[in-house]
Amino acid sequence: MTASTTAAVELAITGMTCASCANRIERKLNKLPGVSATVNYATEKAKVTYPAELGTEVLLTAVSSAGYSAALPRLDKTAPAAVEQDPAEALRRRLLVVTALTIPVIALSMVPAWQFRAWQWLALTLAAPVVVWGAAPFHRAAYKNLRNGAATMDTLISVGTLAALAWSVYALFFGTAGELGMRHPFELTVQRRDGAGNIYLEAASGVTMFILAGRYLEARSKRASGAALRALLELGVRDVAVLRGDVEVQVPAEQLVVGDRFVVRPGEKVATDGVVVEGSSAIDASMLTGESVPIEVGIGDAVTGATVNAGGRLVVRATRVGADTQLAQMARLVEDAQNGKAQVQRLADRISGVFVPVVIALSVAVLGFWTGTGNGLGAAFTAAVAVLIIACPCALGLATPTALMVGTGRGAQLGILIKGPEALERSQRLDTVVLDKTGTVTSGVMTLTDVLPADGVDPTELLRVAAAVEQASEHPVARAVVTAARSRIGQLPSVQDFASTSGLGVQGLVEGRAVVVGRSRLLAEWSQPLDAALTAAEEQARSEGRTVIAVGWDGAARGLLVVADTVKPTSAAAVRQLRALGLDPVLLTGDNRAVAETVARSVGIDTVIADVLPADKLAVVQRLQAEGRRVAVVGDGVNDAAALAQADLGLAMGTGTDVAIEASDLTLVRGDLRAAADAIRLSRRTLRVIKSNLFWAFGYNVAALPLAASGLLNPMLAGAAMAFSSVFVVTNSLRLRRFAPLVENRQTDVNASGSDSTA
C-alpha cells in the first residue's frame, strides 16, 4: 500500500465574528481524516494540509457545515483581483445610521423633562429599526450559532436587544406604557411590580450602537493586517521595456519570461531577477537587503527585482520571474509569518464561552420560577428581561475599543500608531528587542562625515573640486558629497569631459585641472597613489565601516572624503530607555560586521548579528523565540517585513517602507527610535486599562445578576446599572489622555499636544 501524498491550501474564510468562530472552524476541519488546519481570525485565512485524494471540495463543505464560507485562492495572482467590499466601511455606514437614531431615544428615555406627550411612540419608531436592522449582523450570527449548537456574545446581544424591544412593544400596546403623557422616570429604587408600564428602548438601542462601534474598530484593524502582502507586491514593476531584437517594446511585467532582455534606465526599478548583459551602474538595494551603500554592478552581475537603478542604463536578462523571484519569496515569508502568529483570544470572548449560555439558562429559569410561584407572567417576564439586560455586554464591548481609541489617539499625538489590542497584549511580556541598523538606529542616508586633506591642501578646496566632478554623477555616494559641498560652500564650478569608470570612480576637468575622484585604486592607475598618512587614514575609516573616496589632481593625491550612514543622535538614549524597560537590545543588519559593530558601540549595544539576508532575519527572530524569548523587532525596510510579522511585537519606523509599516504592530511616525520606548510604555499602560475595564464591566454584571434573578432589580434599574458601567469604562479609558513621554523625550516631541506639560 502506497502512502498518500499530501497537499496544502490556504482558504479565505468569511463570516467569522470572534475568535471562537475560528476555533470552531479549526475543530471542524481537523475532524476530517488526515487533515491538519490552523485558522487565523485576524487574517481570515485557514492554512490546511490534507491528503491529496481528499480534494478541496470536502474542505469547503466542512467550513460551510460549520456555518461559514470559504474560498480557494486565485490561481493567477498577477491578474487584478475582484473589487472587495470593505467590511469596515459597511459597518461604518450602519453605525452612523444607528447612532443618529439611538441618541434621541436615549435622551428622551433618560431625561424626563424632555418627554413630551407622545414621546414613547417616537422612541419606538426610532428604536425598532435600530434593533431590527442595525443589530441584524448580531441576529444573523446568533441564528447561525444556534443552528450549530453554539452561543457567543452575538447570541446574548441578539436575545437581549430583541427581548427588550419585545417587552417594550408589549408594554406600549397591552400595558400602561402607551398612554399619552406617560412619564419614564430614571429611578434607582427597587420596586416589585409587573413592569407593564416600563419600556427598555434605550437599553436595546444603546447596546446595539455601542457594540457596533466596537465591531467597526475591530474590522478596521483586521482589514489593515492583510495590507502588508499587498504593499509588498506593489513594489514590483507594472510595465517593462523588453528588447525584441534591437527594438524596445513596453509589455506588462507579468508577461516577462526567463531569457527576456529588458532595459532599466536611471531611476527605474529592476523588473525581475536577472543578470546584467549590457552597461554598468549602481543599484540601490536598501529596500530589500538593508545595505546602505549602493552596489556597483556590471556585465555578468546579478540584480534583484524591485531594486532601483541609481546610475546608468542597464540591459538585464531575466533569470527568475513570477513566484520564483526574491520579491515573491519575501512576500511568502511575510504571509507565513503573519499566518503563524498565534492570536490571543480576547478576554471577553473567553468569558462568553461560559457566561452567555449560563445567562440565557438563568433567564429562562427565572421566568419559570416567578411564574411558578404565582407572581404573575408580567412580574416573571420583567425579572427575566432584567437578567438579560444586566448581562448584556455593553460595557464589555466598550472596554477594549474605548481604551484603544484613547490610547491610540494619545499615541498619534506622540508619533506612535497602535494597530490593535493584540499588539498591546504582546507588549506586556517582551524581554528582547531586535533593532535593524539602516534607517532605524542610523539615518539610512549617506552623509559626508570627514574631509581629510593631504599636507598643504585646503580642505574647503578639496571638497569643492571633488564635488564639482561628482555633481555630474547620479551615484548616491556622489550625491552625499555634492549635498555637503553645496551646504558648506554654495555654488560649485562646472565640469568638462566628465567620464565614469564602472565600480571605481569618475574624472573630469575642473577649472583646467584633471581631477580624479573614486577608489584609491583608480588614483593609483592614474599614478596618483596615496601617501602613508592618507593610506593610514583610509584604513582606519574602512575599519569603522565607512566609505572612503580618494581625490587627486595635477598628478598627486590631494586628500580623502569619508562618507557614512550616520547614527541618529537619539539612538543611544533610546537604547538606554529600552534597557530600562527590561529589554535586551540586539543589533541585526544586512551590513558588514565592521559597520555593525561600530554602530553598536556608539549606542551601547552588546549583541550584534551582521551580514544577514532577509530570510536570515526571520530565522534569527525564530531562533530567539525558540530559546524562550519574547521578541520585539524595530525596523524600516522591506527586508525587515518578515521579521516584523514574525516578532511577538513589530515596531516599524514611519520613515521606512509601506511594507514594513503594514507588517508591524506599531508604527513610530517620526522615525525617532526613542519613540519605541514610549510606544511600549503606552502599550503596557493601555493594556492595563483594558484589563481593568473588562474586570469592572464584568463585575457589574456578576454583582447585579443575583439581584435581577431574585426580582429585586427591574429592567429599568438594570439598564441604569449597565449605563453606569459604560460610563465607568469610558471614564477609566480617558485617563490615558494624561500619558506623557519620558522627560528627556519631550524636548523634541513636536507632535505632542500641550497637555504634556500638565500630564
Short mmCIF file of C-alpha atoms in Angstrom, two decimals, residues 165-177 194-196 377-378 381:
data_model
loop_
_atom_site.label_atom_id
_atom_site.label_comp_id
_atom_site.label_asym_id
_atom_site.label_seq_id
_atom_site.Cartn_x
_atom_site.Cartn_y
_atom_site.Cartn_z
CA LEU A 165 -37.75 45.53 22.26
CA ALA A 166 -40.40 42.82 22.55
CA TRP A 167 -41.24 43.73 26.14
CA SER A 168 -41.35 47.43 25.24
CA VAL A 169 -43.79 46.70 22.41
CA TYR A 170 -45.91 44.62 24.81
CA ALA A 171 -45.89 47.39 27.44
CA LEU A 172 -46.83 50.02 24.85
CA PHE A 173 -49.65 48.11 23.19
CA PHE A 174 -51.01 45.97 26.03
CA GLY A 175 -49.72 47.66 29.18
CA THR A 176 -49.87 51.20 30.53
CA ALA A 177 -46.67 52.46 28.87
CA ASP A 194 -45.49 43.83 36.91
CA GLY A 195 -43.36 46.01 34.60
CA ALA A 196 -46.23 46.67 32.17
CA LEU A 377 -46.45 36.44 34.00
CA GLY A 378 -45.71 40.18 33.91
CA PHE A 381 -41.04 38.30 32.42
#
